[in-house]
Amino acid sequence: MRVASDAADAETLLAAVPGDQRVAVVDARFVGHVHALRLALTDPRFAASAVPGAVTAKPEARTALTRALRTGAGTAAPLPDGIAAAMESAATDVHRPELGALVATVPTDPQTRDEARRAVAAVDDEAVRLRTAVKSRDGFFTTYCISPYSRYIARWCARRGLTPNQVTTVSLLTALIAAGCAATGTRGGFVAAGLLLILSFVLDCTDGQLARYSLQYSTLGAWLDATFDRAKEYAYYAGLALGAARGGDDVWALALGAMVLQTCRHVVDFSFNEANHDATANTSPTAALSDKLDSVGWTVWVRRMIVLPIGERWALIAALTAVTTPRVTLVVLLIGCALAACYTTAGRVLRSLTRKATRTDRAATALADLADNGPLASAFSALTPRVTWLRPAPVLAFAGGAGLVGTALGNSYGGPVVVAAAALYIALSGLALVMPLKAPLDWLVPPFFRAAEYGTILVLAAKADVNGALPAAFGLVAAVAYHHYDTVYRIKGGTGAPPAWLVRAIGGQEGRVLVVALAAALLPATDFTVALTALAVAVALVVLVESIHFWVTAHKRGAPAVHDEGEPA
């Protein structure tokens, strides 16, 4: 900390700080809560932040702050406020955190100083800090059964120097142990699995609350939190299938179906949000009705519970695991997720049809990236001059996928007609992306592609009807799903989709479909299982190595994490 006598002195002191360090300018007369300063000066997600009486800049915004220091020095406002205003005038984004009941001010006389001090004393900033560590919008189970005490676990972790990434890792390990307990196939193992799954979810909530409580956000942390959630849930499905097999019940098809359905649900969410988050004139009577329902207390919780979010879903899985069988657990989960998928998808289709919005080029690019077309489909997309009349894209994607999965269902294992259906699917996948995906329902294209690819693998593995085929298919879908989730999180984080070479290396979604169809047509069932296993290992190795390298280097570069604000104080 250095004390400057005037603006010129402050500029000299700032220039002496190494360029790779964060700097802050705080008025010596500042009166406010410590947490108000913490929100402004320590949040790593923003290049520049400010509250009344204080402004900060990370290395990438240091130059803008220095220029603004000269401009803001001539204003009547406190110097930090003048700097922040000058930075904004020069088109530099300055984050201004929601303070709510927190105080941050620069008194100009003894009376206002006394008033500010009384206002500070009237509010417990630690209570505010704990409250705002919890997300403002969450599921019923999380809000009332987890967050009331997990926030205190987060504070306990913060006071002992634990990081959110460490808690995230412990949550993953706990879920993997839960999956291992489920795999024992004993009643005691199932009970332990249910309890450990809930404990894993408590820790999953704690890591985010710890990040908000201590403002420890990072690119790597956002990626770990998102991908580990999927890894935990899908590993648990596999544990249930292994446990059921020990008792003589084969539920691998149900486990794989649950993973396929849950992943497709997520893709619906991601695609819809990417298609509409920056759309202009984004209005819809359906959205207005939804907002109106959100103003009535009981409807808010019903609407949040009916979509079966992660808290309710994991509580359901844990309870059913402890008291029933893996088959019952997975069947109930499939029914619940299917109903939730119908509800959310129908609502989004209605919103899309009734809103008058102009989709942006960025949204179209994001949807094309989520489609995950490889070189084969891209060859048909290049037919732009001759087939621009082929619309709408969702009809092409649905027709190709439904035809492929339907053909696989209607024929015995090894039928060559499935290869022909895969070839047609490749053509329609490419033609669906001939035009930019800007139509109202074009966000359905990626979910249709996911359902087609995963569904084809599931059906062909089930048709093979040999030991190991469905577990191998589970591994392949898990590896491909990781790639698709990774694509989503890169786009959400503003870092762009995975490189084109990676998509080509793993064949694109249509290339993988063709490979699986050819393997089923050319290989006996036992060799088909080996082929699925080899393909799963190859895809997993390529995508994991590239993904881990990308996110670790992005973390070192200081790329911004996805914003995840808690409730304003």
XYZ file of C-alpha atoms in Angstrom:
569
model
C 0.000 0.000 0.000
C 1.284 3.422 -0.955
C -0.116 6.864 0.007
C -0.255 9.471 -2.770
C -0.565 13.176 -2.076
C -2.215 14.039 -5.402
C -3.031 12.631 -8.846
C 0.479 13.181 -10.181
C 1.970 11.372 -7.211
C -0.530 8.526 -7.699
C 0.535 8.203 -11.349
C 4.171 8.002 -10.327
C 3.479 5.337 -7.720
C 1.377 3.298 -10.159
C 4.115 3.439 -12.791
C 6.509 1.863 -10.298
C 4.307 -1.243 -9.943
C 5.327 -4.084 -12.324
C 3.050 -4.291 -15.338
C 1.923 -7.846 -14.632
C 0.329 -6.898 -11.299
C -3.131 -5.630 -10.439
C -3.400 -2.104 -9.053
C -6.094 -0.157 -7.208
C -6.750 3.459 -6.335
C -8.743 4.017 -3.123
C -9.724 7.375 -1.684
C -8.218 7.842 1.796
C -11.594 9.152 3.011
C -13.394 5.920 2.014
C -15.953 4.615 4.499
C -17.643 1.290 3.879
C -17.731 -2.421 4.447
C -14.679 -4.548 3.903
C -16.699 -6.833 1.658
C -17.664 -3.889 -0.561
C -13.958 -3.283 -1.195
C -13.386 -7.000 -1.619
C -16.056 -7.170 -4.339
C -14.487 -4.274 -6.197
C -10.798 -4.961 -5.776
C -10.332 -8.727 -5.706
C -12.782 -10.277 -8.198
C -10.525 -11.874 -10.860
C -13.216 -12.113 -13.547
C -13.157 -8.475 -14.610
C -10.376 -6.375 -16.112
C -11.585 -3.255 -14.294
C -13.979 -2.793 -11.373
C -15.160 0.083 -9.211
C -17.322 1.072 -6.262
C -17.722 4.616 -4.926
C -14.291 5.647 -3.709
C -12.280 2.778 -5.209
C -11.239 1.534 -8.644
C -9.019 -1.347 -9.711
C -7.444 -2.609 -12.933
C -5.858 -5.895 -13.917
C -2.741 -5.799 -16.137
C -4.801 -5.709 -19.335
C -6.583 -2.539 -18.145
C -3.586 -0.793 -16.575
C -2.995 1.444 -19.596
C -6.626 2.564 -19.621
C -6.465 3.345 -15.896
C -3.291 5.400 -16.300
C -4.831 7.464 -19.117
C -8.020 7.930 -17.121
C -6.019 9.041 -14.077
C -4.980 12.193 -15.931
C -8.508 12.840 -17.183
C -10.268 12.089 -13.922
C -7.933 14.241 -11.843
C -9.719 17.384 -12.962
C -13.214 16.362 -11.839
C -14.953 17.414 -8.659
C -15.714 13.791 -7.755
C -13.317 11.689 -5.680
C -10.309 10.652 -7.769
C -11.223 6.927 -8.038
C -14.749 7.829 -9.205
C -13.327 10.223 -11.780
C -10.937 7.521 -13.016
C -13.761 4.987 -13.382
C -15.940 7.484 -15.262
C -13.063 8.414 -17.583
C -12.339 4.746 -18.295
C -15.967 4.159 -19.235
C -15.960 7.258 -21.435
C -12.979 5.764 -23.255
C -14.967 2.561 -23.960
C -13.339 0.461 -21.226
C -15.768 -1.850 -19.434
C -15.763 -1.181 -15.702
C -17.611 -3.731 -13.588
C -19.688 -2.222 -10.803
C -20.729 -4.968 -8.352
C -24.187 -4.994 -6.785
C -23.686 -3.786 -3.217
C -27.239 -4.056 -1.921
C -27.109 -3.274 1.798
C -23.334 -2.846 1.790
C -21.920 0.662 2.178
C -19.236 2.252 0.011
C -18.952 6.028 0.036
C -16.561 8.978 0.348
C -17.946 11.432 2.935
C -17.277 15.112 2.347
C -17.944 16.422 5.862
C -18.083 15.153 9.474
C -21.870 14.752 9.438
C -21.957 12.501 6.362
C -18.972 10.582 7.740
C -20.849 9.836 10.960
C -23.934 8.810 8.986
C -21.829 6.477 6.833
C -20.217 4.898 9.877
C -23.625 4.287 11.454
C -24.814 2.701 8.211
C -21.763 0.430 8.238
C -22.399 -0.601 11.832
C -26.051 -1.386 11.058
C -25.215 -4.073 8.489
C -23.288 -7.276 9.198
C -21.174 -7.630 6.079
C -20.207 -11.203 7.009
C -23.889 -12.183 6.977
C -24.240 -10.488 3.597
C -21.149 -12.273 2.332
C -22.561 -15.641 3.405
C -25.961 -14.924 1.875
C -24.543 -13.811 -1.451
C -22.349 -16.897 -1.646
C -25.532 -18.786 -2.533
C -26.983 -18.567 -6.027
C -30.025 -16.342 -6.277
C -31.795 -18.882 -8.523
C -31.583 -22.564 -7.703
C -33.734 -25.644 -7.308
C -36.046 -26.283 -4.357
C -33.964 -29.136 -2.930
C -30.733 -27.163 -3.189
C -32.256 -23.985 -1.759
C -33.933 -25.546 1.275
C -32.036 -28.770 1.928
C -28.423 -27.980 1.012
C -27.596 -24.256 0.922
C -28.730 -23.444 4.500
C -25.660 -25.306 5.811
C -23.333 -25.726 2.822
C -22.552 -21.993 2.924
C -21.025 -22.500 6.356
C -18.949 -25.379 5.022
C -17.762 -22.980 2.300
C -16.732 -20.432 4.930
C -14.955 -23.148 6.916
C -13.024 -24.108 3.781
C -12.147 -20.475 3.024
C -10.769 -19.897 6.518
C -8.498 -22.920 6.112
C -7.154 -21.856 2.768
C -8.913 -24.488 0.686
C -9.662 -23.607 -2.925
C -12.853 -24.286 -4.923
C -10.910 -26.610 -7.232
C -9.835 -28.741 -4.276
C -13.442 -29.028 -3.071
C -14.550 -29.859 -6.634
C -11.989 -32.651 -6.768
C -13.113 -34.066 -3.417
C -16.701 -33.974 -4.682
C -15.664 -35.993 -7.738
C -13.800 -38.556 -5.641
C -16.798 -38.899 -3.317
C -19.120 -39.549 -6.271
C -16.720 -42.109 -7.718
C -16.639 -43.906 -4.361
C -20.458 -43.789 -4.386
C -20.437 -45.389 -7.844
C -18.072 -48.049 -6.517
C -20.413 -48.772 -3.620
C -23.338 -49.112 -6.038
C -21.239 -51.496 -8.132
C -21.025 -53.936 -5.203
C -24.630 -54.937 -5.798
C -25.385 -55.293 -2.066
C -28.076 -53.494 -0.099
C -25.454 -52.011 2.190
C -23.519 -50.816 -0.844
C -26.643 -49.220 -2.331
C -27.424 -47.388 0.925
C -23.831 -46.158 1.202
C -23.937 -45.108 -2.459
C -27.055 -42.988 -1.918
C -25.581 -41.265 1.130
C -22.264 -40.603 -0.593
C -24.025 -39.227 -3.674
C -25.823 -36.665 -1.502
C -22.520 -35.820 0.209
C -20.957 -35.326 -3.214
C -23.767 -32.938 -4.116
C -23.274 -30.988 -0.892
C -19.616 -30.550 -1.835
C -20.663 -29.677 -5.382
C -22.727 -26.793 -3.993
C -19.944 -25.864 -1.594
C -17.312 -25.335 -4.293
C -19.406 -22.690 -6.062
C -20.315 -21.019 -2.782
C -16.660 -21.018 -1.776
C -15.767 -19.375 -5.095
C -18.352 -16.635 -4.524
C -17.537 -16.250 -0.823
C -13.803 -15.854 -1.382
C -14.001 -14.518 -4.975
C -11.753 -17.323 -6.213
C -12.953 -17.579 -9.804
C -10.886 -19.149 -12.561
C -11.229 -20.524 -16.070
C -9.932 -23.896 -14.925
C -12.349 -23.942 -12.010
C -15.370 -23.238 -14.206
C -14.372 -26.080 -16.527
C -13.687 -28.522 -13.695
C -16.999 -27.766 -11.994
C -18.995 -28.258 -15.207
C -17.260 -31.377 -16.517
C -16.961 -33.101 -13.143
C -20.736 -32.798 -12.643
C -21.295 -34.832 -15.789
C -18.530 -37.301 -14.934
C -19.996 -37.890 -11.463
C -23.525 -38.530 -12.675
C -22.602 -40.760 -15.583
C -20.078 -42.742 -13.539
C -22.869 -43.358 -11.038
C -25.102 -44.711 -13.821
C -22.313 -47.135 -14.707
C -21.996 -48.119 -11.044
C -25.703 -48.933 -10.907
C -25.385 -51.074 -14.041
C -22.409 -52.958 -12.599
C -24.243 -53.511 -9.317
C -27.309 -54.809 -11.109
C -25.165 -57.191 -13.169
C -23.830 -58.718 -9.950
C -27.411 -59.606 -9.095
C -28.086 -61.057 -12.527
C -29.976 -58.077 -13.953
C -28.641 -56.406 -17.121
C -29.594 -52.703 -17.071
C -26.790 -51.327 -19.233
C -29.316 -50.286 -21.879
C -31.216 -48.290 -19.251
C -28.004 -46.690 -17.947
C -26.928 -45.747 -21.449
C -30.435 -44.494 -22.231
C -30.364 -42.283 -19.131
C -27.037 -40.798 -20.191
C -28.279 -40.210 -23.743
C -31.474 -38.542 -22.556
C -29.728 -36.347 -20.000
C -27.075 -35.239 -22.489
C -29.699 -34.426 -25.131
C -31.591 -32.372 -22.520
C -28.485 -30.359 -21.844
C -27.874 -29.795 -25.544
C -31.427 -28.453 -25.883
C -30.663 -25.979 -23.092
C -27.321 -24.935 -24.526
C -28.530 -24.595 -28.110
C -31.607 -22.565 -27.190
C -29.600 -20.217 -24.984
C -26.869 -19.717 -27.568
C -29.425 -19.040 -30.295
C -31.214 -16.355 -28.278
C -28.884 -14.788 -25.735
C -27.879 -11.900 -28.037
C -30.917 -11.833 -30.337
C -32.368 -8.390 -31.041
C -36.050 -7.521 -30.515
C -36.222 -10.610 -28.340
C -39.888 -10.569 -27.261
C -42.437 -13.341 -26.913
C -45.915 -13.652 -25.365
C -44.863 -17.061 -24.054
C -41.855 -15.500 -22.323
C -44.100 -12.791 -20.865
C -46.435 -15.445 -19.453
C -43.437 -17.271 -17.978
C -42.256 -14.072 -16.303
C -45.746 -13.532 -14.896
C -45.805 -17.042 -13.432
C -42.419 -16.391 -11.856
C -44.004 -13.606 -9.821
C -46.236 -16.109 -7.974
C -44.309 -17.913 -5.248
C -45.647 -21.464 -5.501
C -45.488 -21.574 -9.304
C -41.812 -20.609 -9.190
C -40.907 -23.716 -7.198
C -43.201 -26.024 -9.160
C -41.672 -24.840 -12.433
C -38.154 -25.268 -11.082
C -38.860 -28.752 -9.715
C -40.701 -30.090 -12.754
C -37.589 -29.738 -14.924
C -35.778 -32.093 -12.533
C -32.625 -30.004 -11.986
C -29.472 -31.566 -10.622
C -30.447 -31.267 -6.950
C -33.841 -32.908 -7.331
C -32.430 -35.449 -9.772
C -29.581 -36.543 -7.531
C -31.848 -36.670 -4.475
C -34.236 -38.903 -6.426
C -31.411 -41.162 -7.598
C -29.906 -41.398 -4.103
C -33.209 -42.226 -2.420
C -34.213 -44.824 -4.988
C -30.773 -46.427 -4.920
C -30.973 -46.870 -1.154
C -34.455 -48.408 -1.017
C -35.074 -50.044 -4.415
C -33.088 -51.699 -7.212
C -30.907 -50.226 -9.973
C -33.568 -51.134 -12.532
C -36.290 -49.242 -10.664
C -33.938 -46.294 -10.128
C -33.055 -46.011 -13.806
C -36.610 -46.547 -15.054
C -37.993 -43.832 -12.764
C -35.107 -41.553 -13.753
C -35.809 -42.106 -17.459
C -39.512 -41.357 -17.019
C -38.841 -38.243 -14.960
C -36.194 -36.898 -17.342
C -38.387 -37.651 -20.369
C -41.297 -35.675 -18.891
C -38.952 -32.825 -17.959
C -37.472 -32.834 -21.462
C -40.923 -32.657 -23.053
C -41.919 -29.761 -20.784
C -38.804 -27.653 -21.342
C -38.518 -28.356 -25.063
C -42.184 -27.604 -25.715
C -41.877 -24.312 -23.857
C -38.822 -23.304 -25.840
C -40.413 -24.252 -29.134
C -43.419 -22.044 -28.258
C -41.122 -19.172 -27.305
C -39.198 -19.517 -30.533
C -42.336 -19.552 -32.676
C -43.954 -16.559 -30.956
C -40.973 -14.261 -30.508
C -39.950 -11.874 -33.233
C -36.196 -11.809 -33.027
C -33.239 -11.435 -35.356
C -30.554 -14.035 -34.723
C -26.966 -12.870 -35.008
C -24.064 -14.283 -36.989
C -22.440 -15.211 -33.694
C -25.463 -17.316 -32.721
C -25.460 -19.050 -36.109
C -21.755 -19.835 -35.749
C -22.280 -21.219 -32.244
C -25.068 -23.511 -33.449
C -22.926 -24.722 -36.349
C -20.118 -25.497 -33.897
C -22.540 -27.359 -31.625
C -23.725 -29.393 -34.622
C -20.238 -30.978 -34.739
C -20.330 -31.839 -38.435
C -17.160 -33.416 -39.794
C -15.617 -33.511 -43.267
C -18.225 -35.821 -44.815
C -21.212 -33.662 -43.931
C -19.255 -30.495 -44.706
C -18.840 -31.710 -48.289
C -22.614 -31.573 -48.707
C -22.781 -28.186 -46.949
C -20.561 -26.852 -49.735
C -23.447 -27.318 -52.200
C -24.777 -23.852 -51.317
C -25.401 -22.548 -54.879
C -27.659 -25.461 -55.771
C -29.639 -26.322 -52.622
C -30.361 -23.063 -50.795
C -34.061 -23.932 -51.090
C -33.632 -26.880 -48.711
C -35.292 -25.600 -45.553
C -36.078 -25.844 -42.735
C -32.877 -27.242 -41.265
C -34.515 -28.933 -38.224
C -36.724 -30.996 -40.551
C -33.665 -32.267 -42.422
C -31.833 -33.072 -39.176
C -34.855 -34.814 -37.675
C -35.640 -36.781 -40.835
C -32.068 -38.021 -41.164
C -31.733 -38.955 -37.502
C -35.172 -40.551 -37.180
C -34.618 -42.512 -40.366
C -31.273 -43.788 -39.165
C -32.376 -44.801 -35.658
C -35.634 -46.233 -37.009
C -33.769 -48.307 -39.581
C -31.417 -49.655 -36.902
C -34.410 -50.554 -34.723
C -36.308 -52.235 -37.531
C -33.502 -54.473 -38.770
C -31.481 -57.259 -37.248
C -27.850 -56.776 -36.270
C -25.479 -56.556 -39.219
C -28.024 -55.417 -41.787
C -26.407 -53.439 -44.635
C -29.491 -51.224 -44.899
C -28.286 -49.414 -41.760
C -25.151 -48.356 -43.672
C -27.368 -46.944 -46.437
C -29.389 -45.042 -43.811
C -26.115 -43.712 -42.364
C -25.078 -42.492 -45.818
C -28.395 -40.662 -46.216
C -27.986 -39.234 -42.734
C -24.563 -37.848 -43.720
C -26.076 -36.080 -46.719
C -28.952 -34.594 -44.731
C -26.585 -33.524 -41.925
C -24.591 -31.511 -44.431
C -27.624 -30.069 -46.202
C -29.078 -28.932 -42.868
C -26.122 -26.565 -42.479
C -26.128 -25.162 -46.016
C -27.655 -21.906 -44.765
C -26.739 -20.100 -41.517
C -28.819 -21.404 -38.614
C -30.851 -18.254 -37.973
C -34.424 -19.497 -38.340
C -36.676 -19.645 -35.241
C -36.268 -23.398 -34.656
C -32.745 -23.928 -35.993
C -31.478 -24.405 -32.434
C -33.088 -27.874 -32.603
C -30.475 -29.062 -35.118
C -27.690 -29.895 -32.586
C -30.068 -31.828 -30.243
C -31.384 -33.840 -33.192
C -27.817 -34.704 -34.199
C -26.952 -35.751 -30.638
C -30.037 -37.960 -30.389
C -29.247 -39.561 -33.755
C -25.613 -40.360 -32.972
C -26.108 -41.574 -29.413
C -29.325 -43.407 -30.271
C -27.692 -45.266 -33.162
C -24.844 -46.454 -30.961
C -27.304 -47.580 -28.281
C -29.549 -49.472 -30.687
C -26.751 -51.233 -32.570
C -25.062 -52.287 -29.328
C -28.355 -53.648 -27.997
C -28.970 -55.486 -31.287
C -25.544 -57.121 -31.042
C -26.844 -58.901 -27.923
C -23.453 -60.039 -26.614
C -21.750 -59.449 -23.294
C -19.778 -56.232 -23.286
C -21.442 -54.517 -26.243
C -23.588 -52.135 -24.205
C -20.806 -51.276 -21.690
C -18.530 -50.534 -24.672
C -21.250 -48.366 -26.188
C -21.618 -46.608 -22.815
C -17.899 -45.800 -22.900
C -18.079 -44.520 -26.478
C -21.074 -42.278 -25.822
C -19.400 -40.977 -22.655
C -16.243 -40.058 -24.608
C -18.205 -38.338 -27.383
C -20.475 -36.581 -24.882
C -17.394 -35.191 -23.137
C -16.329 -33.662 -26.463
C -19.763 -32.120 -26.924
C -19.866 -30.713 -23.387
C -16.355 -29.354 -23.862
C -17.533 -27.555 -27.005
C -20.392 -25.994 -25.059
C -18.220 -24.744 -22.209
C -15.697 -23.214 -24.593
C -18.433 -21.323 -26.408
C -20.023 -20.204 -23.141
C -16.644 -19.037 -21.882
C -16.047 -16.977 -25.013
C -12.987 -18.959 -26.065
C -14.511 -20.421 -29.236
C -15.200 -23.990 -30.323
C -12.532 -26.718 -30.380
C -10.163 -26.507 -33.377
C -11.308 -27.881 -36.727
C -8.493 -30.445 -36.753
C -9.899 -32.042 -33.608
C -13.368 -32.401 -35.120
C -11.824 -33.922 -38.253
C -9.590 -36.252 -36.221
C -12.559 -37.817 -34.443
C -14.678 -37.880 -37.609
C -17.435 -35.439 -36.773
C -20.776 -36.698 -35.566
C -21.749 -38.104 -38.962
C -18.382 -39.812 -39.480
C -18.634 -41.647 -36.170
C -22.158 -42.785 -37.071
C -20.868 -44.228 -40.354
C -17.958 -46.004 -38.662
C -20.274 -47.638 -36.097
C -22.762 -48.656 -38.820
C -19.981 -50.154 -40.962
C -18.548 -52.010 -37.966
C -21.957 -53.524 -37.248
C -22.376 -54.549 -40.894
C -18.905 -56.015 -41.387
C -18.001 -57.521 -38.006
C -19.478 -60.329 -35.942
C -21.062 -59.216 -32.670
C -18.039 -60.071 -30.505
C -15.665 -58.172 -32.776
C -18.141 -55.287 -32.899
C -17.722 -54.957 -29.139
C -13.957 -54.741 -29.586
C -14.424 -52.103 -32.296
C -16.654 -49.983 -30.042
C -14.113 -50.243 -27.233
C -11.244 -49.242 -29.504
C -13.202 -46.309 -30.900
C -14.150 -45.184 -27.380
C -10.518 -45.276 -26.224
C -9.296 -43.441 -29.328
C -11.894 -40.664 -29.070
C -11.370 -40.304 -25.323
C -7.585 -40.017 -25.650
C -7.727 -37.405 -28.404
C -10.385 -35.182 -26.860
C -9.080 -35.445 -23.290
C -5.488 -34.623 -24.166
C -6.480 -31.636 -26.320
C -9.106 -30.432 -23.841
C -6.890 -30.635 -20.763
C -4.093 -28.846 -22.603
C -6.490 -26.123 -23.747
C -8.049 -25.427 -20.355
C -4.781 -25.534 -18.427
C -3.119 -23.111 -20.846
C -6.231 -20.890 -20.847
C -6.015 -20.795 -17.049
C -2.369 -19.783 -17.235
C -3.219 -17.076 -19.757
C -5.789 -15.711 -17.328
C -8.777 -16.171 -19.611
C -11.963 -14.996 -17.851
C -14.200 -17.542 -16.156
C -17.890 -17.783 -16.948
C -19.689 -15.296 -14.696
C -21.787 -16.920 -12.001
C -23.115 -14.266 -9.642
C -24.867 -14.966 -6.392
C -27.824 -12.988 -5.115
C -27.196 -9.229 -4.763
C -26.720 -8.217 -1.163
